[in-house]
Structure formats: structure tokens, C-alpha cells
Coordinates of C-alpha atoms in Angstrom, one line a residue:
M27 CA -34.5 -7.7 1.4
N28 CA -33.7 -11.3 2.7
R29 CA -32.1 -11.4 6.2
V30 CA -29.2 -13.6 4.8
T31 CA -28.4 -11.1 2.2
S32 CA -28.6 -8.2 4.4
R33 CA -26.2 -9.6 6.7
L34 CA -23.6 -10.5 4.3
P35 CA -21.7 -7.1 4.4
D36 CA -21.6 -7.0 8.1
W37 CA -20.1 -10.6 8.3
T38 CA -17.8 -9.8 5.5
L39 CA -16.7 -6.6 7.2
L40 CA -16.0 -8.5 10.4
L41 CA -13.9 -11.2 8.4
V42 CA -11.9 -8.4 6.5
V43 CA -11.0 -6.6 9.8
A44 CA -10.1 -9.7 11.8
L45 CA -7.9 -11.1 9.0
T46 CA -6.2 -7.7 8.2
V47 CA -5.4 -7.0 11.9
A48 CA -4.3 -10.6 12.3
Y49 CA -2.1 -10.4 9.2
F50 CA -0.6 -7.2 10.5
L51 CA 0.5 -8.6 13.9
L52 CA 1.6 -12.1 12.7
T53 CA 3.6 -11.1 9.7
H54 CA 5.2 -7.8 10.6
E55 CA 8.8 -7.5 9.8
G56 CA 9.7 -4.2 11.4
L57 CA 11.4 -1.5 9.4
Y58 CA 12.1 -3.2 6.0
A59 CA 13.0 -0.5 3.5
L60 CA 14.5 3.1 3.3
D61 CA 11.1 4.7 2.9
D62 CA 9.9 3.5 6.2
Y63 CA 12.9 4.8 8.0
F64 CA 12.6 8.3 6.3
Y65 CA 8.9 8.7 7.0
S66 CA 9.4 7.7 10.6
R67 CA 12.4 10.0 11.1
Y68 CA 10.2 12.9 9.7
A69 CA 7.4 11.9 12.2
H70 CA 9.8 12.1 15.0
Q71 CA 11.2 15.4 13.8
L72 CA 7.7 16.9 13.7
L73 CA 7.1 15.8 17.1
S74 CA 10.3 16.9 18.6
G75 CA 10.2 20.4 16.6
T76 CA 13.1 19.7 14.5
F77 CA 11.5 19.2 11.2
R78 CA 12.8 21.6 8.5
V79 CA 10.3 22.8 6.0
E80 CA 12.8 24.4 3.6
P81 CA 15.0 22.4 1.5
D82 CA 18.7 21.6 2.3
P83 CA 20.5 24.9 2.1
L84 CA 23.5 23.2 0.2
G85 CA 20.9 21.7 -2.4
L86 CA 22.4 18.2 -1.6
L87 CA 19.3 16.5 -0.3
H88 CA 16.4 16.3 -2.7
D89 CA 13.8 13.8 -0.9
P90 CA 10.4 13.9 -2.5
L91 CA 9.1 11.8 0.5
K92 CA 9.5 15.0 2.7
E93 CA 6.6 16.6 0.8
R94 CA 4.0 14.1 1.9
P95 CA 3.1 15.5 5.1
L96 CA -0.1 13.3 5.4
I97 CA 2.1 10.3 5.4
F98 CA 4.2 11.1 8.4
G99 CA 2.1 13.7 10.2
P100 CA -0.5 11.2 11.6
V101 CA 2.4 8.9 12.6
A102 CA 3.9 11.8 14.7
V103 CA 0.4 11.7 16.6
C104 CA 0.8 7.9 17.0
Y105 CA 4.3 8.5 18.4
A106 CA 2.9 11.1 20.9
L107 CA 0.1 8.7 22.0
F108 CA 2.0 5.5 22.0
G109 CA 5.7 6.1 21.9
I110 CA 8.0 5.2 19.1
N111 CA 7.9 1.7 18.1
I112 CA 7.2 -0.3 14.8
I113 CA 3.6 -0.8 15.7
S114 CA 2.9 2.9 16.2
T115 CA 4.9 3.6 13.0
T116 CA 2.8 1.5 10.9
L117 CA -0.6 2.0 12.7
W118 CA -1.6 4.7 10.3
P119 CA -1.3 2.5 7.1
L120 CA -3.4 -0.2 9.0
L121 CA -6.2 2.3 9.8
A122 CA -6.3 3.4 6.4
T123 CA -6.6 0.0 4.9
L124 CA -9.3 -0.8 7.5
G125 CA -10.9 2.5 6.5
C126 CA -11.2 1.4 2.9
A127 CA -13.3 -1.6 4.0
G128 CA -15.4 0.6 6.2
L129 CA -16.1 2.9 3.4
I130 CA -17.3 0.3 1.1
W131 CA -19.5 -1.3 3.8
W132 CA -20.9 2.3 4.5
L133 CA -21.6 2.9 0.8
Y134 CA -23.3 -0.2 -0.2
R135 CA -24.3 -2.4 2.9
R136 CA -28.1 -1.6 2.4
R137 CA -28.3 -0.5 -1.3
E138 CA -26.2 -3.4 -2.8
P139 CA -25.2 -6.0 -0.2
V140 CA -23.5 -8.4 -2.7
V141 CA -21.6 -5.6 -4.1
A142 CA -20.5 -4.5 -0.7
A143 CA -19.4 -7.9 0.4
G144 CA -17.6 -8.7 -3.0
A145 CA -15.7 -5.5 -3.1
M146 CA -14.8 -5.7 0.5
L147 CA -13.2 -9.1 -0.2
L148 CA -11.6 -8.4 -3.4
L149 CA -9.9 -5.2 -2.0
G150 CA -9.3 -6.0 1.6
L151 CA -8.1 -9.7 1.1
H152 CA -6.0 -8.8 -1.9
Y153 CA -2.6 -10.2 -0.7
F154 CA -0.7 -6.8 -1.6
T155 CA -3.3 -4.8 0.2
L156 CA -2.7 -6.7 3.2
N157 CA 1.1 -6.6 2.7
L158 CA 1.1 -2.9 2.7
T159 CA -0.3 -2.7 6.1
N160 CA 3.0 -3.7 7.5
Y161 CA 5.0 -0.8 6.0
L162 CA 5.1 2.9 6.3
Y163 CA 4.5 3.4 2.7
P164 CA 2.0 6.0 1.2
D165 CA 0.1 3.4 -1.1
N166 CA -2.7 2.2 1.1
I167 CA -3.0 5.8 2.7
L168 CA -3.4 7.2 -0.7
M169 CA -6.0 4.4 -1.5
F170 CA -8.1 5.5 1.6
W171 CA -8.2 9.2 0.4
C172 CA -8.8 8.1 -3.4
L173 CA -11.8 6.0 -2.3
A174 CA -13.2 8.7 0.1
G175 CA -12.8 11.4 -2.5
A176 CA -14.4 9.5 -5.4
A177 CA -17.3 8.4 -3.0
T178 CA -18.0 11.9 -2.1
L179 CA -18.1 13.0 -5.7
L180 CA -20.5 10.2 -6.3
R181 CA -23.0 10.7 -3.3
G182 CA -22.5 14.6 -3.1
R183 CA -24.1 14.8 -6.6
E184 CA -27.0 12.9 -5.6
P185 CA -30.6 14.8 -5.1
N186 CA -31.5 16.0 -1.7
R187 CA -27.8 16.4 -0.6
R188 CA -26.2 19.5 1.1
A189 CA -24.2 19.8 -2.2
G190 CA -22.1 22.7 -1.2
W191 CA -20.6 20.9 1.9
W192 CA -20.2 17.7 0.0
G193 CA -18.3 19.6 -2.6
V194 CA -15.9 21.2 0.0
A195 CA -15.4 17.8 1.3
F196 CA -14.6 16.5 -2.2
A197 CA -11.8 19.2 -2.7
G198 CA -10.6 18.6 0.8
L199 CA -10.1 14.8 0.4
S200 CA -8.5 15.3 -3.1
F201 CA -6.1 17.8 -1.4
A202 CA -5.3 15.4 1.3
A203 CA -4.6 12.6 -1.4
L204 CA -2.2 15.2 -3.1
L205 CA -0.4 15.6 0.4
S206 CA 0.0 11.8 0.5
K207 CA 1.3 10.9 -3.0
E208 CA 1.3 12.4 -6.6
T209 CA -0.4 9.7 -8.3
I210 CA -3.9 11.0 -7.2
V211 CA -3.5 12.8 -10.6
Y212 CA -4.4 9.5 -12.2
Y213 CA -8.2 10.4 -11.1
L214 CA -8.0 13.8 -12.5
P215 CA -9.0 13.0 -16.2
F216 CA -12.1 11.2 -14.8
Y217 CA -13.0 14.1 -12.5
L218 CA -12.5 16.6 -15.2
G219 CA -14.8 14.4 -17.7
V220 CA -17.5 14.3 -14.8
L221 CA -17.2 18.2 -14.4
A222 CA -17.4 18.7 -18.2
V223 CA -20.7 16.5 -18.5
D224 CA -22.4 18.2 -15.6
G225 CA -21.3 21.7 -17.0
W226 CA -22.7 20.8 -20.4
Q227 CA -26.0 19.6 -18.8
R228 CA -26.1 22.4 -16.2
R229 CA -26.3 20.1 -13.3
H230 CA -24.8 20.1 -9.9
G231 CA -23.7 23.5 -9.8
R232 CA -23.6 24.1 -6.1
F233 CA -21.4 21.0 -5.6
W234 CA -18.9 22.0 -8.2
G235 CA -18.9 25.7 -7.3
A236 CA -18.0 24.7 -3.8
A237 CA -15.5 22.1 -4.8
L238 CA -13.8 24.5 -7.4
A239 CA -13.7 27.4 -4.9
T240 CA -12.3 25.2 -2.1
G241 CA -9.8 23.6 -4.3
A242 CA -8.5 26.8 -5.8
G243 CA -8.2 28.1 -2.2
L244 CA -6.3 25.2 -1.1
L245 CA -4.1 25.1 -4.2
A246 CA -3.3 28.8 -3.9
A247 CA -2.3 28.4 -0.2
Y248 CA -0.1 25.4 -1.1
L249 CA 1.7 27.1 -3.8
A250 CA 2.1 30.1 -1.7
F251 CA 3.5 28.0 1.0
Y252 CA 6.2 26.6 -1.2
H253 CA 7.0 30.0 -2.7
H254 CA 7.5 31.4 0.8
Y255 CA 9.8 28.5 1.9
T256 CA 11.7 27.6 -1.3
H257 CA 11.2 30.7 -3.6
D258 CA 9.5 28.4 -6.1
A259 CA 5.8 27.9 -6.0
F260 CA 6.1 24.6 -8.2
Y261 CA 9.1 23.3 -6.0
R262 CA 7.2 19.9 -5.6
I263 CA 6.8 19.4 -9.4
H264 CA 10.3 20.3 -10.0
L265 CA 11.6 18.0 -7.4
I266 CA 9.6 15.1 -8.9
E267 CA 11.2 15.9 -12.4
N268 CA 14.7 16.1 -10.9
T269 CA 14.1 12.7 -9.2
N270 CA 13.0 11.4 -12.6
R271 CA 16.0 12.9 -14.2
F272 CA 18.3 11.3 -11.7
L273 CA 16.8 7.9 -12.5
Q274 CA 16.5 8.2 -16.3
E275 CA 18.9 5.5 -17.1
G276 CA 16.1 3.0 -16.2
N277 CA 13.4 4.8 -18.2
Y278 CA 12.0 3.5 -21.3
L279 CA 13.2 6.2 -23.7
A280 CA 16.7 6.8 -22.2
G281 CA 18.0 3.5 -20.8
N282 CA 15.5 1.0 -21.7
R283 CA 14.0 2.0 -25.1
S284 CA 13.9 -1.6 -26.3
A285 CA 11.2 -2.8 -23.6
L286 CA 8.9 0.2 -24.3
L287 CA 6.7 -1.6 -26.7
D288 CA 6.4 -4.6 -24.3
R289 CA 5.7 -2.4 -21.3
I290 CA 2.7 -0.7 -23.0
T291 CA 1.2 -3.8 -24.6
W292 CA 1.2 -7.2 -22.9
Q293 CA 3.4 -6.8 -19.9
P294 CA 0.6 -4.9 -17.7
L295 CA -1.8 -7.8 -18.4
T296 CA 0.6 -10.5 -17.4
F297 CA 1.6 -8.4 -14.4
F298 CA -2.1 -8.0 -13.3
V299 CA -2.5 -11.9 -13.7
R300 CA 0.7 -12.6 -11.8
T301 CA -0.3 -10.5 -8.9
G302 CA -3.8 -11.8 -8.5
L303 CA -5.7 -8.8 -10.0
G304 CA -7.1 -11.0 -12.8
L305 CA -10.0 -12.0 -10.7
M306 CA -11.0 -8.3 -10.4
L307 CA -10.6 -7.6 -14.0
V308 CA -12.6 -10.6 -15.0
L309 CA -15.5 -9.8 -12.8
A310 CA -15.3 -6.1 -13.7
A311 CA -15.5 -7.1 -17.4
V312 CA -18.9 -8.8 -16.5
A313 CA -20.2 -5.5 -15.1
F314 CA -18.9 -3.6 -18.1
T315 CA -20.3 -5.9 -20.7
R316 CA -23.8 -5.7 -18.8
S317 CA -24.2 -1.8 -19.2
F318 CA -22.1 1.3 -19.4
G319 CA -24.4 4.3 -19.2
P320 CA -23.3 8.0 -18.6
V321 CA -21.5 8.3 -15.3
T322 CA -23.3 11.6 -14.4
T323 CA -26.9 10.1 -14.3
A324 CA -28.6 11.1 -11.0
A325 CA -28.3 7.9 -8.8
P326 CA -31.6 6.8 -7.4
R327 CA -31.9 5.1 -4.1
G328 CA -30.7 2.0 -5.6
A329 CA -27.2 1.6 -6.9
T330 CA -27.9 1.1 -10.5
A331 CA -26.3 4.4 -11.7
D332 CA -23.4 3.8 -9.5
Q333 CA -22.1 1.0 -11.6
P334 CA -21.1 3.1 -14.6
F335 CA -19.4 5.6 -12.2
W336 CA -17.0 2.9 -10.7
L337 CA -16.4 1.4 -14.1
G338 CA -15.5 4.6 -15.7
L339 CA -13.2 5.5 -12.9
A340 CA -11.5 2.2 -13.1
L341 CA -11.3 2.3 -16.8
V342 CA -9.6 5.7 -16.8
T343 CA -7.2 4.8 -14.0
L344 CA -6.4 1.4 -15.6
M345 CA -5.5 3.1 -19.1
L346 CA -3.4 5.7 -17.2
Y347 CA -1.5 3.0 -15.4
W348 CA -1.0 1.0 -18.6
V349 CA 0.4 3.9 -20.8
G350 CA 0.7 7.0 -18.6
S351 CA 4.0 8.7 -17.6
T352 CA 5.5 9.5 -14.3
S353 CA 7.2 12.7 -15.8
L354 CA 6.1 15.7 -17.6
S355 CA 9.3 16.2 -19.4
H356 CA 9.8 12.7 -20.9
Y357 CA 7.7 9.5 -21.4
N358 CA 8.2 7.0 -18.5
P359 CA 5.5 4.7 -17.6
I360 CA 5.0 3.8 -14.0
T361 CA 7.0 0.9 -12.6
L362 CA 5.0 -2.5 -12.6
L363 CA 5.0 -3.0 -8.9
P364 CA 2.0 -4.1 -6.9
R365 CA 2.2 -1.2 -4.6
M366 CA 1.9 1.2 -7.4
T367 CA -1.6 0.0 -8.3
T368 CA -3.4 1.1 -5.2
P369 CA -5.2 4.0 -6.8
L370 CA -6.7 1.5 -9.3
L371 CA -8.0 -1.0 -6.6
P372 CA -11.0 0.7 -5.1
P373 CA -12.9 1.5 -8.3
L374 CA -11.8 -1.9 -9.7
A375 CA -13.0 -3.8 -6.8
L376 CA -16.4 -2.0 -6.7
A377 CA -16.8 -2.6 -10.4
A378 CA -15.9 -6.2 -9.9
G379 CA -18.5 -6.2 -7.1
F380 CA -21.3 -5.1 -9.4
G381 CA -19.9 -7.8 -11.7
L382 CA -20.4 -10.6 -8.9
R383 CA -23.8 -9.3 -8.3
Q384 CA -24.6 -9.9 -11.9
M385 CA -23.2 -13.4 -11.8
V386 CA -25.3 -14.1 -8.8
R387 CA -28.4 -13.0 -10.4
Q388 CA -28.1 -14.8 -13.7
A389 CA -25.3 -17.5 -13.5
G390 CA -25.7 -19.3 -16.7
G391 CA -23.2 -18.8 -19.8
R392 CA -21.8 -15.6 -18.3
A393 CA -20.7 -17.5 -14.9
L394 CA -19.4 -20.5 -17.3
A395 CA -17.3 -18.2 -19.3
V396 CA -15.9 -16.3 -16.2
G397 CA -14.9 -19.7 -14.8
L398 CA -13.2 -20.9 -17.7
V399 CA -11.1 -17.7 -18.1
L400 CA -10.1 -17.9 -14.5
L401 CA -9.1 -21.7 -14.8
L402 CA -6.9 -20.6 -17.9
M403 CA -5.2 -18.1 -15.7
A404 CA -4.5 -20.6 -13.1
A405 CA -3.3 -23.2 -15.6
W406 CA -0.9 -20.5 -17.1
L407 CA 0.5 -19.3 -13.8
R408 CA 1.1 -22.7 -12.2
S409 CA 2.3 -20.9 -9.0
A410 CA 0.9 -20.3 -5.6
V411 CA -1.1 -17.3 -6.9
A412 CA -3.1 -19.7 -9.1
V413 CA -5.3 -20.6 -6.2
V414 CA -6.9 -17.3 -6.2
Y415 CA -8.2 -18.2 -9.8
A416 CA -8.5 -22.0 -9.6
L417 CA -11.2 -22.2 -6.8
P418 CA -13.4 -19.4 -7.9
G419 CA -13.0 -20.6 -11.5
L420 CA -14.1 -24.1 -10.6
Y421 CA -17.2 -22.7 -8.6
F422 CA -18.1 -20.5 -11.5
V423 CA -18.0 -23.3 -14.1
I424 CA -20.4 -25.5 -11.8
M425 CA -22.6 -22.5 -11.1
G426 CA -22.8 -21.8 -14.9
L427 CA -23.5 -25.4 -15.8
L428 CA -25.8 -26.5 -12.9
A429 CA -27.3 -23.6 -11.1
A430 CA -30.3 -23.1 -13.5
R431 CA -31.2 -26.8 -13.7
P432 CA -33.6 -28.8 -11.9
V433 CA -31.2 -30.9 -10.2
W434 CA -29.7 -27.9 -8.4
P435 CA -31.0 -27.1 -4.9
A436 CA -33.8 -24.6 -5.0
A437 CA -32.1 -22.6 -2.2
F438 CA -29.0 -22.0 -4.5
R439 CA -30.6 -21.0 -7.6
P440 CA -29.8 -17.8 -9.5
A441 CA -31.0 -14.7 -7.6
T442 CA -31.5 -16.4 -4.3
P443 CA -29.9 -15.3 -1.0
G444 CA -28.2 -18.8 -0.7
L445 CA -26.4 -18.5 -4.0
A446 CA -25.2 -15.0 -3.0
A447 CA -24.0 -16.2 0.4
A448 CA -22.3 -19.3 -1.2
T449 CA -20.5 -17.2 -3.9
V450 CA -19.2 -14.7 -1.3
L451 CA -18.1 -17.6 1.0
V452 CA -16.0 -19.3 -1.9
L453 CA -14.5 -16.0 -2.7
A454 CA -13.5 -15.3 0.9
G455 CA -11.9 -18.6 1.0
A456 CA -9.9 -18.5 -2.0
L457 CA -8.7 -15.0 -1.3
A458 CA -7.9 -15.9 2.4
I459 CA -5.6 -18.8 1.6
R460 CA -2.4 -16.9 0.6
P461 CA -2.8 -14.4 3.6
L462 CA -3.1 -17.4 6.1
Y463 CA -0.1 -19.2 4.5
F464 CA 2.2 -16.1 5.2
M465 CA 0.9 -15.8 8.6
R466 CA 2.2 -19.1 9.4
K467 CA 5.7 -18.4 7.9
P468 CA 8.7 -17.5 10.2
S469 CA 10.1 -14.1 10.2
V470 CA 12.6 -13.1 7.7
S471 CA 13.9 -10.1 9.5
G472 CA 14.0 -10.9 13.2
H473 CA 13.0 -7.4 13.9
F474 CA 11.2 -8.0 17.2
A475 CA 13.9 -10.4 18.6
Q476 CA 16.5 -7.9 17.7
D477 CA 14.5 -5.1 19.3
R478 CA 14.3 -7.1 22.5
L479 CA 17.9 -7.7 22.7
I480 CA 18.7 -4.0 22.0
R481 CA 16.3 -2.8 24.6
R482 CA 17.6 -5.1 27.3
Y483 CA 21.4 -5.1 26.8
L484 CA 22.2 -2.0 24.5
Q485 CA 20.6 0.8 26.5
R486 CA 22.0 3.3 28.9
P487 CA 24.3 2.8 30.7
A488 CA 25.7 0.3 28.3
Q489 CA 28.8 1.8 26.4
G490 CA 31.1 0.8 23.7
V491 CA 31.2 -0.1 20.1
V492 CA 28.4 -2.4 18.5
F493 CA 29.2 -4.1 15.2
V494 CA 26.2 -4.7 13.0
D495 CA 25.3 -5.7 9.5
D496 CA 25.0 -3.4 6.5
Y497 CA 21.2 -3.3 6.7
L498 CA 20.9 -2.2 10.5
I499 CA 23.7 0.2 10.1
G500 CA 21.1 2.5 8.3
N501 CA 18.4 2.5 10.8
Y502 CA 19.8 1.5 14.2
D503 CA 18.7 4.9 15.8
F504 CA 15.0 3.9 15.2
Y505 CA 15.4 1.4 18.1
Y506 CA 16.4 4.2 20.4
G507 CA 13.5 6.5 19.5
F508 CA 16.3 8.4 17.2
R509 CA 18.1 9.3 20.5
L510 CA 21.3 7.2 20.7
P511 CA 22.7 7.0 24.3
Q512 CA 26.1 8.7 24.7
G513 CA 29.1 6.4 24.7
L514 CA 27.5 4.0 22.4
Q515 CA 28.6 3.6 18.7
Y516 CA 27.3 1.5 15.9
R517 CA 29.8 0.4 13.1
R518 CA 29.6 -2.0 10.2
Y519 CA 31.3 -5.3 10.5
W520 CA 33.7 -4.3 7.8
A521 CA 35.1 -1.7 10.1
R522 CA 36.4 -4.4 12.5
D523 CA 40.0 -3.7 11.7
S524 CA 39.8 0.2 11.7
V525 CA 38.1 0.4 15.0
Q526 CA 40.6 -0.1 18.0
L527 CA 38.8 -0.6 21.2
R528 CA 40.3 1.4 24.2
P529 CA 41.3 -0.3 27.3
G530 CA 38.2 -1.1 29.2
Q531 CA 36.0 -0.2 26.3
R532 CA 33.4 -3.0 25.5
G533 CA 32.7 -4.4 22.1
W534 CA 29.6 -6.0 21.1
L535 CA 28.6 -8.1 18.0
L536 CA 25.0 -8.2 17.1
L537 CA 24.3 -11.0 14.7
N538 CA 20.9 -11.3 13.1
R539 CA 20.8 -14.6 11.2
A540 CA 17.4 -13.8 9.7
T541 CA 18.6 -10.7 8.0
L542 CA 21.9 -12.4 6.7
S543 CA 19.8 -15.2 5.1
N544 CA 17.2 -13.0 3.6
D545 CA 17.5 -13.3 -0.2
E546 CA 16.1 -9.7 -0.8
L547 CA 19.0 -8.2 1.3
T548 CA 21.8 -10.7 0.5
R549 CA 21.3 -10.3 -3.2
K550 CA 21.7 -6.5 -3.2
L551 CA 23.2 -5.3 0.1
I552 CA 24.7 -8.1 2.3
R553 CA 27.5 -10.4 0.9
Y554 CA 28.5 -12.4 3.8
S555 CA 27.2 -15.2 6.0
P556 CA 26.8 -15.7 9.6
D557 CA 29.5 -18.1 9.6
S558 CA 31.7 -15.6 8.0
V559 CA 31.0 -12.9 10.5
L560 CA 31.7 -15.2 13.4
S561 CA 35.1 -16.0 11.9
W562 CA 36.1 -12.4 11.9
Y563 CA 35.4 -12.2 15.7
P564 CA 37.2 -15.3 17.2
R565 CA 37.3 -13.7 20.7
R566 CA 33.8 -13.4 21.5
R567 CA 31.4 -14.5 24.3
L568 CA 27.7 -15.1 23.9
V569 CA 25.7 -12.7 26.1
A570 CA 22.1 -13.5 24.9
Q571 CA 20.3 -15.1 22.2
D572 CA 16.6 -14.6 21.1
G573 CA 15.5 -16.7 18.2
P574 CA 17.7 -15.9 15.2
V575 CA 19.4 -12.9 16.8
S576 CA 22.5 -13.2 19.0
L577 CA 24.5 -10.8 20.9
F578 CA 28.1 -11.4 21.7
E579 CA 30.7 -9.5 23.8
I580 CA 33.9 -9.3 21.9
G581 CA 37.5 -8.5 22.9
S582 CA 40.1 -6.4 21.1
R583 CA 41.9 -7.9 18.3

């Protein structure tokens, strides 16, 4: 193997890790949604010993997030090690994201370096993969378990492996995914298909025997656990169905029937193109047209037999995402949101990596066709996302037209290390543009400035009433490690007329201009401007200001 090609995965991993960590630190917006807060609160409850396993005795709180212990459990460990802050809160999603890049590097750095480099870039520098490192959501964590479980299934069935232990690991990783998010079930049809073919051919019996026995034991213990605490072994399934029933006004058969045909035909395709996944889809299509053998062929030392495995898993997951249902009782396709695609991303990125390898080996008409398709996507979008398609598209067109001709430099001909390195470099450059752009944008939440003011001025022995916006009122206790100092109260701005400050009692006004000018919040939650808020409190004195956040002391009205 050429030295340039062999080092591609190492340099790519270094780039992906560096950009991911930089994006995490430079674009972090703090707690930005209700899910973050709930998972964080559950982690604190685990750490403090106040977490309730059983459901609310009055039956009022049906929160499916509580049934995902491998989301907030590791966060509790981070709290014990580093304290309660936003970095320790989101460290687990960051580590899971980096773990995906590490797994791909481990799988293919020697077998298929171009595949490894391409897949790491396509997955790790996909904008929404990076974006989800900043939030305590289950999606990137689930993505890590999905990739680890699928890789274990692939490698554990190879010759000369300790098949039993690999089968145990496969069952354990799949169970870990179940404890993170329910959409691991999108992998189940593929797994069952591999099991059926292996059973028909009477192969890999030790692997499957260990996997099925371990999985049955874990599942039985899981159901027994729920039966003990809730008197319903299938409590989690019923909880999900109740949640779907509560939200049925927006589903495609009850409240949105007219949009069903669009949702299961053209809408997913346009969604994938708009979110930047069109590049992965086109490259995976190259691998698909090349060959699609049986997924159960014993993999040789090379990675030829791995290609149909990842293509098959990507295809099954894609079809379920396209037309599957989130409910067992009624048909309701999954919401077209970027963070819902994370189970699809690892197999799709690896399949696309094999397609990229094929492009580097042959170039020619296949590269020209891919380039034209990508340029058409860029022309159709005419948005910032178009750069993900335009630059690789132009490069592949040039490669297809010239790479095999005498005028083209010999060091960059098809199947040369030079062409492989150049292709990976172009891909890295195109995918890095959007993350680098967002790293330079100012904060839209002012979280860190707000945190500094609260830590400096609104801690014990400070007392009184703090008036805040409708967003902060839902999560202010996070800034205190969920332990608000005695004598300090937080109230909404709207409560200004109903709260009478006692003689000697201090009043505070915390004004976060970044929050109040954030379209995502003002459109749905906040309906007032900074100037409006200031006009409600004419008797105020500026105490401190940090960037877009100001703290005032106010007198009684």
C-alpha cells in the first residue's frame, strides 16, 4: 500500500476530531430545548439519589425521555467528575460523535483507506452531525451504538473470530441502543434478514447462539424490571403509543391526511437534498450500481464483502425512514427532521465511502455522471447548502472528462494515490465550509454571558426576585446545579404587576437581548422586544453587562 494512501485515514481522523471539537466549543448555545433540560435534570437526580424509576403516581407525567437511561446516565458520571455545567452536560454527545469517527477509522484504516477517509468526512463533517454535538439529544449517541452494533455483526461473523464473545457484544450494543432511543428498531429487519440467511446456510451458529441467548436474557430482565416498577412489562411501548396518541392531530391519517402521499413519495428526497445528504446518496448509488452481492458472504481480509453489508443496511434503513411508522397502532411516518436521520447516517456514509473508492479507481463516465447530478442539485437548491454539491460536482466533472487523458498529470491518474488524496482533500474542503462559517457567527442565545452574570451577581447571599424572559423561566435552576439559593425567586416579566417587593427586598431584571432577538424563540414563545421590557421597568439601575446580557436592579413600582 502506498504511504500517501495509508496515511489518509490518520490525517482525516485528525481533521474530523479537530473540527468537531472546535465546532463544539465555538458554536455552543447552552441549553436550547426542553429535551436538554429534562435529560440534564434526570442526570442530576441520578447523581443526588432522587431519581424515581416508577411513573408518576397520579398518572399525570408521561415522559418517554425518562426511559432512556443511557442518555442521561453517562451525563450523571460527567457531573460527578466535572460538576454541573453546559460543557459537562453535552460532553457525552460529543464523545459519541467522535467515537463514530474512531470506529470507522478502526474498521477500514488498513483494509480500505479511501473508504475510511471518505466515510469519516461524510459522516463527521456533515453539518447536522456537528450541530448535534452541542445538545443533549439522543441522536448522535444512538448513532454511535448503531454503528458499533452493526460493525460487531459484520466483524464477529468473520472466520477465526471468537464468535461467541462477538455475539454477546452484538446483543449488548443493540440493547444499549434500545436504552438510548427506540429507533434502533429500524435496524431490526436487516438484522433478521442476516439471521435468516445465516440460518438457511447453517453458518455462524456460535455467533448467533450467543447473541440470541444474551439478547433474550437482557430483554427478559428489561421486561421484568418494568413489570416490577410499573406492573406493566410493556410499559415503554404503551408510553410511546400514548405519546403518539397525544400528538395524533399532526399525524398523516388523523390531522394531516392530505399530505400523506407527498410524505411517502417526493418529500423525503427533497429533504435529503436540502440537508446536504444528497452527496452521500449519490456516492452510495455508485457503490450500489457496481455490485450488490449477498450480505452474508464471509468477508476476506480485504473489504470487498463489506460493501454489500453496508449497502443493504443503508437501503433497509432508508426505506423504513421513507415509509415506516413511529406507531404500532396507526400509520405515522417519522418527522422529516435532520436529527431523525442519525441511524441512517453510518451505513449510508460507509456505502458512500465505497462509492468514492470506485470513483477514484475508475473515474471516467461514472465520475462525470456523478458530477453532473451534484451540479444539478446545487443549481436546484441555490442556497448555502449548495456548496456541498457544487465543489465536489465540479471536481468530479473535471475528473470524469480529463483524468484518463494524456494531458492529465500522471500522478493524479485513476487508481493512483495522488488522485485519492486530491479527492479526499476536495471533499474535506467542501464539507468544512458550512461548519467554519457557523463557527464565526455570534451567539444566538448569550448562554455563557448569562451564566457569568448569574454566577457573579445572583448567587448566595443575593436575595430578592429576578424577572426573566419566558424561555429562561423554564430552566433557570440549571444555572444553580438545580439547587436555587434560599431567598431568591425567579418570575416572568409578565408577573411584574402581581409581584410586590417588600420593603428592603431587592428586585432584579435580567435582560438577554440575544434570546429576545432569536427568531426561533420569538416566533413561538417570546412576543416582546428588549425595548418593551425596559419600558416596563422605568426605575432600574444597570448593575452589570456582559455582551448581549444586562443585569439591572429595579425598585418597587
